[in-house]
CSV table of C-alpha atoms in Angstrom, one decimal:
chain,number,residue,atom,x,y,z
A,189,MET,CA,-17.4,-92.8,116.2
A,190,GLN,CA,-13.7,-93.6,115.8
A,191,LYS,CA,-11.3,-96.1,114.3
A,192,VAL,CA,-8.1,-97.1,116.0
A,193,PHE,CA,-4.9,-98.2,114.3
A,194,ILE,CA,-1.8,-99.8,116.0
A,195,ALA,CA,1.6,-99.5,114.3
A,196,LEU,CA,3.0,-103.0,113.9
A,197,THR,CA,6.4,-101.7,113.0
A,198,ASP,CA,8.3,-98.5,113.1
A,199,HIS,CA,7.3,-95.9,110.5
A,200,LYS,CA,9.1,-92.7,109.4
A,201,ARG,CA,5.9,-90.7,109.0
A,202,LEU,CA,2.4,-90.8,110.3
A,203,ASP,CA,0.9,-89.5,107.1
A,204,GLU,CA,2.5,-92.3,105.1
A,205,PHE,CA,1.2,-94.9,107.6
A,206,LEU,CA,-2.4,-93.6,107.4
A,207,ALA,CA,-2.3,-93.2,103.7
A,208,LYS,CA,-1.4,-96.9,103.4
A,209,GLU,CA,-4.0,-98.0,106.0
A,210,LEU,CA,-6.8,-96.0,104.5
A,211,GLN,CA,-5.7,-96.4,100.9
A,212,ILE,CA,-5.8,-92.6,100.3
A,213,SER,CA,-3.2,-90.0,99.4
A,214,LYS,CA,-1.0,-88.2,101.8
A,215,ASN,CA,-2.6,-84.9,100.9
A,216,GLN,CA,-6.0,-86.4,102.0
A,217,VAL,CA,-4.4,-87.6,105.3
A,218,LEU,CA,-3.1,-84.0,105.8
A,219,HIS,CA,-6.6,-82.7,105.3
A,220,LEU,CA,-7.9,-85.1,108.0
A,221,ILE,CA,-5.2,-83.8,110.4
A,222,LYS,CA,-6.1,-80.2,109.6
A,223,GLU,CA,-9.7,-81.0,110.4
A,224,GLY,CA,-8.6,-82.2,113.9
A,225,LEU,CA,-9.7,-85.8,113.2
A,226,VAL,CA,-6.4,-87.6,113.8
A,227,PHE,CA,-5.0,-88.4,117.3
A,228,TYR,CA,-1.6,-89.9,118.3
A,229,GLN,CA,-1.6,-91.7,121.7
A,230,LYS,CA,-4.9,-89.8,122.4
A,231,LYS,CA,-3.4,-86.4,121.7
A,232,GLY,CA,-4.3,-84.2,118.7
A,233,VAL,CA,-1.9,-84.4,115.8
A,234,LYS,CA,-0.8,-81.2,114.0
A,235,LYS,CA,1.8,-82.5,111.5
A,236,GLY,CA,1.9,-85.5,109.2
A,237,GLY,CA,5.7,-86.0,109.6
A,238,LEU,CA,5.4,-87.5,113.1
A,239,ALA,CA,7.6,-90.6,113.4
A,240,LEU,CA,5.8,-93.7,114.7
A,241,LYS,CA,7.2,-96.6,116.7
A,242,LYS,CA,5.9,-100.1,117.0
A,243,GLY,CA,2.9,-100.3,119.2
A,244,ASP,CA,1.9,-96.6,118.8
A,245,GLU,CA,-1.9,-96.0,118.7
A,246,ILE,CA,-3.5,-93.7,116.1
A,247,THR,CA,-7.1,-92.8,116.3
A,248,LEU,CA,-9.2,-91.4,113.4
A,249,LEU,CA,-12.5,-89.7,114.3
A,250,THR,CA,-15.5,-90.0,112.0
A,251,PRO,CA,-18.5,-87.6,111.9
A,252,LYS,CA,-20.7,-87.4,114.9
A,253,ILE,CA,-24.2,-86.0,115.3
A,254,ALA,CA,-24.1,-82.3,116.3
A,255,PRO,CA,-26.8,-81.1,118.7
A,256,LYS,CA,-27.8,-78.4,116.3
A,257,LEU,CA,-29.0,-81.1,113.8
A,258,LEU,CA,-31.8,-82.2,116.2
A,259,LYS,CA,-34.3,-79.9,114.8
A,260,ARG,CA,-37.3,-79.7,112.5
A,261,GLY,CA,-36.8,-80.4,108.8
A,262,LEU,CA,-34.8,-83.5,109.1
A,263,ASP,CA,-37.7,-86.0,109.3
A,264,LEU,CA,-37.4,-86.4,105.5
A,265,GLU,CA,-38.6,-89.5,103.7
A,266,ILE,CA,-35.5,-90.5,101.7
A,267,GLY,CA,-35.6,-93.9,100.0
A,268,VAL,CA,-32.6,-96.2,100.6
A,269,ILE,CA,-32.1,-98.1,97.3
A,270,PHE,CA,-29.0,-100.0,98.5
A,271,GLU,CA,-26.8,-100.2,101.6
A,272,ASP,CA,-23.8,-102.2,102.7
A,273,GLU,CA,-20.8,-101.5,105.0
A,274,ASP,CA,-19.2,-99.3,102.3
A,275,LEU,CA,-21.8,-97.2,100.6
A,276,LEU,CA,-25.4,-96.0,100.3
A,277,VAL,CA,-27.5,-95.4,97.2
A,278,LEU,CA,-30.3,-93.0,98.0
A,279,ASN,CA,-33.4,-91.6,96.2
A,280,LYS,CA,-33.0,-87.9,96.9
A,281,PRO,CA,-36.3,-85.9,96.9
A,282,PRO,CA,-36.5,-82.6,95.1
A,283,ASN,CA,-35.9,-79.3,96.8
A,284,LEU,CA,-33.1,-80.7,99.0
A,285,VAL,CA,-29.6,-79.2,98.9
A,286,ILE,CA,-26.8,-81.8,99.1
A,287,HIS,CA,-24.4,-80.0,101.5
A,288,LYS,CA,-24.0,-76.7,103.3
A,289,ALA,CA,-22.8,-73.5,101.6
A,290,PRO,CA,-22.8,-69.8,102.8
A,291,SER,CA,-26.1,-69.2,101.1
A,292,VAL,CA,-27.9,-72.4,102.3
A,293,LYS,CA,-30.0,-71.9,105.5
A,294,GLU,CA,-32.2,-75.0,105.3
A,295,PRO,CA,-31.2,-78.6,106.3
A,296,THR,CA,-29.2,-80.5,103.8
A,297,LEU,CA,-28.7,-84.1,102.8
A,298,VAL,CA,-25.5,-84.3,104.8
A,299,ASP,CA,-27.4,-83.0,107.8
A,300,TRP,CA,-29.9,-85.8,107.3
A,301,LEU,CA,-27.2,-88.4,107.0
A,302,GLU,CA,-25.6,-87.2,110.3
A,303,PHE,CA,-29.0,-87.0,111.9
A,304,LYS,CA,-29.6,-90.7,111.0
A,305,ASN,CA,-26.2,-91.5,112.5
A,306,TYR,CA,-24.6,-92.9,109.3
A,307,GLU,CA,-20.9,-93.3,109.4
A,308,LEU,CA,-19.5,-91.3,106.5
A,309,SER,CA,-16.2,-90.7,104.7
A,310,ASN,CA,-14.4,-87.6,105.8
A,311,LEU,CA,-12.1,-86.7,103.0
A,312,GLY,CA,-13.9,-83.4,102.2
A,313,SER,CA,-14.8,-80.6,104.4
A,314,LYS,CA,-17.2,-81.2,107.3
A,315,GLU,CA,-20.1,-79.9,105.1
A,316,ARG,CA,-19.4,-82.6,102.5
A,317,TYR,CA,-18.9,-85.7,104.5
A,318,GLY,CA,-19.7,-88.8,102.4
A,319,ILE,CA,-20.5,-86.9,99.2
A,320,VAL,CA,-18.9,-88.4,96.1
A,321,HIS,CA,-21.0,-86.6,93.5
A,322,ARG,CA,-23.8,-84.1,93.7
A,323,LEU,CA,-27.3,-83.5,92.4
A,324,ASP,CA,-28.8,-80.1,92.0
A,325,LYS,CA,-31.2,-79.0,94.7
A,326,ASP,CA,-34.2,-79.3,92.4
A,327,THR,CA,-33.3,-82.6,90.9
A,328,SER,CA,-34.5,-85.9,92.4
A,329,GLY,CA,-33.1,-89.4,92.1
A,330,GLY,CA,-30.0,-91.5,92.6
A,331,ILE,CA,-27.0,-90.4,94.6
A,332,VAL,CA,-24.1,-92.6,96.0
A,333,ILE,CA,-22.8,-91.9,99.5
A,334,ALA,CA,-19.4,-93.2,100.7
A,335,LYS,CA,-19.3,-94.6,104.2
A,336,ASN,CA,-15.5,-94.7,104.4
A,337,ASN,CA,-12.5,-93.1,102.8
A,338,PHE,CA,-11.5,-96.3,100.8
A,339,THR,CA,-14.9,-96.2,99.1
A,340,HIS,CA,-14.8,-92.5,98.5
A,341,VAL,CA,-11.4,-92.6,96.8
A,342,HIS,CA,-12.4,-95.5,94.5
A,343,LEU,CA,-15.8,-94.0,93.5
A,344,SER,CA,-14.2,-90.7,92.9
A,345,GLU,CA,-11.7,-92.3,90.6
A,346,GLN,CA,-14.6,-94.0,88.7
A,347,LEU,CA,-16.2,-90.6,88.2
A,348,LYS,CA,-13.0,-89.2,86.9
A,349,THR,CA,-12.4,-92.0,84.4
A,350,LYS,CA,-16.1,-92.1,83.3
A,351,MET,CA,-16.5,-95.6,84.7
A,352,MET,CA,-19.5,-94.5,86.7
A,353,GLY,CA,-22.6,-94.3,84.5
A,354,ARG,CA,-25.3,-91.8,85.3
A,355,TYR,CA,-28.6,-91.6,83.3
A,356,TYR,CA,-31.5,-89.1,83.8
A,357,ILE,CA,-35.1,-88.8,82.8
A,358,ALA,CA,-36.5,-85.4,81.9
A,359,LEU,CA,-39.7,-84.0,80.4
A,360,LEU,CA,-39.3,-81.2,77.8
A,361,SER,CA,-41.8,-78.6,76.7
A,362,THR,CA,-40.6,-79.0,73.1
A,363,PRO,CA,-39.2,-82.2,71.4
A,364,LEU,CA,-35.6,-82.6,70.6
A,365,LYS,CA,-34.8,-81.7,66.9
A,366,GLU,CA,-33.2,-85.1,66.4
A,367,GLU,CA,-33.7,-88.5,68.1
A,368,LYS,CA,-30.2,-88.4,69.5
A,369,MET,CA,-28.2,-85.2,70.3
A,370,SER,CA,-25.1,-84.4,72.2
A,371,VAL,CA,-23.6,-81.2,73.7
A,372,GLU,CA,-19.9,-80.8,74.3
A,373,CYS,CA,-18.9,-77.4,75.5
A,374,TYR,CA,-17.5,-75.4,78.5
A,375,LEU,CA,-19.8,-74.1,81.3
A,376,THR,CA,-19.3,-71.0,83.3
A,377,ARG,CA,-21.5,-68.6,85.3
A,378,ASN,CA,-23.8,-66.5,83.3
A,379,PRO,CA,-22.6,-62.9,83.7
A,380,ASN,CA,-26.2,-61.6,83.4
A,381,ASN,CA,-27.6,-64.1,86.0
A,382,ARG,CA,-25.2,-65.5,88.6
A,383,LEU,CA,-27.7,-68.3,89.5
A,384,LYS,CA,-27.4,-69.8,86.0
A,385,MET,CA,-24.6,-71.5,84.0
A,386,ILE,CA,-24.0,-70.7,80.3
A,387,ALA,CA,-22.4,-72.8,77.6
A,388,LEU,CA,-19.3,-71.6,75.7
A,389,LYS,CA,-17.9,-73.3,72.6
A,390,ALA,CA,-14.4,-72.7,73.9
A,391,ALA,CA,-12.7,-72.2,77.3
A,392,LYS,CA,-12.7,-68.3,77.1
A,393,LYS,CA,-12.9,-67.7,80.8
A,394,GLU,CA,-10.6,-68.9,83.6
A,395,LYS,CA,-13.4,-70.6,85.5
A,396,SER,CA,-15.1,-72.3,82.6
A,397,ARG,CA,-15.1,-76.1,82.8
A,398,TYR,CA,-15.4,-78.8,80.1
A,399,SER,CA,-18.8,-80.7,80.0
A,400,LYS,CA,-20.5,-83.3,77.9
A,401,SER,CA,-24.0,-84.8,77.8
A,402,GLU,CA,-25.9,-87.0,75.4
A,403,PHE,CA,-29.7,-86.9,75.0
A,404,THR,CA,-32.1,-89.4,73.4
A,405,SER,CA,-35.8,-89.0,72.7
A,406,LEU,CA,-37.9,-91.7,74.5
A,407,LEU,CA,-41.6,-90.7,74.0
A,408,THR,CA,-43.5,-87.7,72.6
A,409,SER,CA,-47.1,-86.8,73.6
A,410,GLN,CA,-49.9,-85.6,71.3
A,411,ASN,CA,-49.3,-82.1,72.6
A,412,HIS,CA,-45.6,-82.4,71.8
A,413,LEU,CA,-44.2,-82.8,75.3
A,414,ASN,CA,-41.0,-84.9,75.0
A,415,LEU,CA,-39.8,-87.5,77.5
A,416,ILE,CA,-36.0,-87.8,77.1
A,417,GLY,CA,-33.1,-89.7,78.5
A,418,ALA,CA,-29.8,-87.9,79.4
A,419,LYS,CA,-26.4,-89.4,79.9
A,420,LEU,CA,-23.7,-87.5,81.8
A,421,PHE,CA,-20.1,-87.8,80.8
A,422,THR,CA,-19.2,-85.0,83.3
A,423,GLY,CA,-21.0,-83.6,86.3
A,424,ARG,CA,-21.1,-79.8,86.2
A,425,THR,CA,-23.5,-77.6,88.1
A,426,HIS,CA,-26.8,-77.4,86.2
A,427,GLN,CA,-25.2,-79.4,83.4
A,428,ILE,CA,-28.3,-81.0,81.8
A,429,ARG,CA,-30.4,-77.8,82.1
A,430,ALA,CA,-27.7,-75.6,80.7
A,431,HIS,CA,-27.0,-78.0,77.8
A,432,LEU,CA,-30.7,-78.2,76.9
A,433,GLU,CA,-30.9,-74.4,77.0
A,434,TYR,CA,-27.9,-74.4,74.6
A,435,LEU,CA,-30.2,-76.5,72.3
A,436,ASN,CA,-33.1,-74.1,72.9
A,437,ARG,CA,-34.9,-76.8,74.8
A,438,HIS,CA,-36.3,-76.6,78.4
A,439,ILE,CA,-37.5,-78.9,81.1
A,440,ILE,CA,-41.1,-78.7,82.4
A,441,GLY,CA,-41.2,-76.9,85.7
A,442,ASP,CA,-37.8,-75.3,85.3
A,443,ASN,CA,-38.3,-71.6,86.2
A,444,LEU,CA,-34.6,-70.8,86.0
A,445,TYR,CA,-33.7,-72.1,82.5
A,446,GLY,CA,-37.1,-72.0,81.0
A,447,LEU,CA,-40.7,-70.9,81.5
A,448,ASN,CA,-42.7,-73.0,83.9
A,449,GLN,CA,-44.8,-75.0,81.4
A,450,ALA,CA,-47.1,-76.5,84.0
A,451,LEU,CA,-50.9,-76.2,83.7
A,452,PRO,CA,-52.4,-72.8,84.9
A,453,LYS,CA,-52.3,-72.4,88.7
A,454,GLU,CA,-50.5,-75.7,89.1
A,455,GLU,CA,-47.2,-75.6,90.9
A,456,ILE,CA,-44.8,-78.3,89.8
A,457,ARG,CA,-41.1,-78.9,90.5
A,458,ILE,CA,-38.6,-79.5,87.7
A,459,MET,CA,-39.3,-82.8,85.9
A,460,LEU,CA,-35.7,-84.1,86.1
A,461,HIS,CA,-34.7,-87.3,87.8
A,462,ALA,CA,-31.4,-89.3,88.2
A,463,TYR,CA,-32.9,-92.6,87.1
A,464,LEU,CA,-30.0,-95.1,86.6
A,465,ILE,CA,-26.6,-95.3,88.1
A,466,GLU,CA,-23.9,-98.0,87.6
A,467,PHE,CA,-20.4,-98.5,88.9
A,468,LYS,CA,-18.0,-101.1,90.1
A,469,HIS,CA,-18.2,-101.9,93.9
A,470,PRO,CA,-14.9,-100.6,95.3
A,471,ARG,CA,-14.3,-103.6,97.5
A,472,SER,CA,-15.9,-106.6,95.7
A,473,GLU,CA,-15.3,-105.1,92.2
A,474,GLN,CA,-18.7,-106.4,91.2
A,475,LYS,CA,-20.5,-104.3,88.6
A,476,LEU,CA,-23.6,-102.8,90.1
A,477,ARG,CA,-26.6,-101.0,88.4
A,478,PHE,CA,-29.4,-99.4,90.3
A,479,LYS,CA,-32.7,-98.2,88.9
A,480,VAL,CA,-34.0,-95.4,91.1
A,481,PRO,CA,-37.8,-95.2,90.9
A,482,LEU,CA,-39.5,-92.0,89.9
A,483,LEU,CA,-41.0,-90.2,92.9
A,484,LYS,CA,-44.7,-90.1,93.1
A,485,ASP,CA,-45.2,-86.5,92.0
A,486,MET,CA,-43.2,-86.9,88.8
A,487,LEU,CA,-44.7,-90.3,88.0
A,488,GLU,CA,-48.3,-89.0,88.5
A,489,TYR,CA,-47.5,-86.0,86.2
A,490,LEU,CA,-46.1,-88.3,83.5
A,491,LYS,CA,-49.2,-90.5,83.7
A,492,LYS,CA,-51.3,-87.5,82.8
A,493,VAL,CA,-49.2,-86.8,79.7
A,494,PHE,CA,-48.5,-90.4,78.4
A,495,ASP,CA,-50.3,-93.6,78.1
A,496,LYS,CA,-49.3,-95.9,81.0
A,497,GLU,CA,-48.4,-98.8,78.7
A,498,ASN,CA,-46.1,-96.7,76.5
A,499,LEU,CA,-44.6,-95.0,79.6
A,500,ASP,CA,-43.8,-98.3,81.3
A,501,GLU,CA,-42.2,-99.6,78.1
A,502,VAL,CA,-39.8,-96.6,77.6
A,503,LEU,CA,-38.9,-96.5,81.3
A,504,ASP,CA,-37.4,-100.0,81.1
A,505,GLU,CA,-33.7,-99.7,82.1
A,506,GLU,CA,-32.5,-101.9,79.2
A,507,LYS,CA,-34.5,-99.8,76.7
A,508,ILE,CA,-32.9,-96.6,78.0
A,509,LEU,CA,-29.3,-98.0,78.0
A,510,HIS,CA,-29.9,-99.4,74.5
A,511,ALA,CA,-31.1,-96.0,73.2
A,512,PHE,CA,-27.7,-94.6,74.0
A,513,ILE,CA,-25.8,-97.5,72.5
A,514,ALA,CA,-27.8,-97.8,69.3
A,515,LYS,CA,-26.7,-95.8,66.3
């Protein structure tokens, strides 16, 4: 797939022209050029300083399906919560990596998007086409995908300015000490286990990053399992899990940050789901909010723990939002 632009007037620089047309920065245009996605008069462009004349044709390529993607493992059932010409909201299943990395061998969400022939933004590397924000491999739930660079830039800005709201549901093996708790700290790799993140009160290491989460108790079972809501103010790797470990609390099914608290001989994935997501539509500027239903495995497990009527009540989106607003 490709997009073609025609210069209506003379321009001093190609990168300035595309930055204005795509509503992105010149640095992002230079990344597209570096990736070999920009063509001038059907010839590959190597520099952004190319002078344009009226009537010149510029072509921008968008991701295509690669033959290697036509393989087993991409026939995934991924729920589409919302779709228009600019973006997708998906219900990601657990045990699915978002994008490729040196250690990742299995198909990813980006592979699936390309396999389904979705047009995606291409501001990032080829492995991250369309990805505005991430979910951990083991986490299910809502994720927003940008179909074009205009959308990608505007959604990324909402993430940066905290305008995008992200709320999670998690089941803990032990109740929170208080009805509402927050964690504000720096996260870095655990020196004793490189698969984990560890919380620091201050930025003591070069690669530590600021993080903030809020937690609220929603429902507690007779055997003291605790259903909670979590609100993200930042989006660091393993943030919710690492913050809960900082509070000496652990999510059911989390074998990395806590013991697997499932019933004997029962295999269960981590009980963590991105449940609500809200943002302003980049083009219409309409405020949108999406409730991303719990997947069957998690919902069935919660029904074994809680009374259905009580569960339905606390999973109401207004109840969850109000729990974070209420003092």
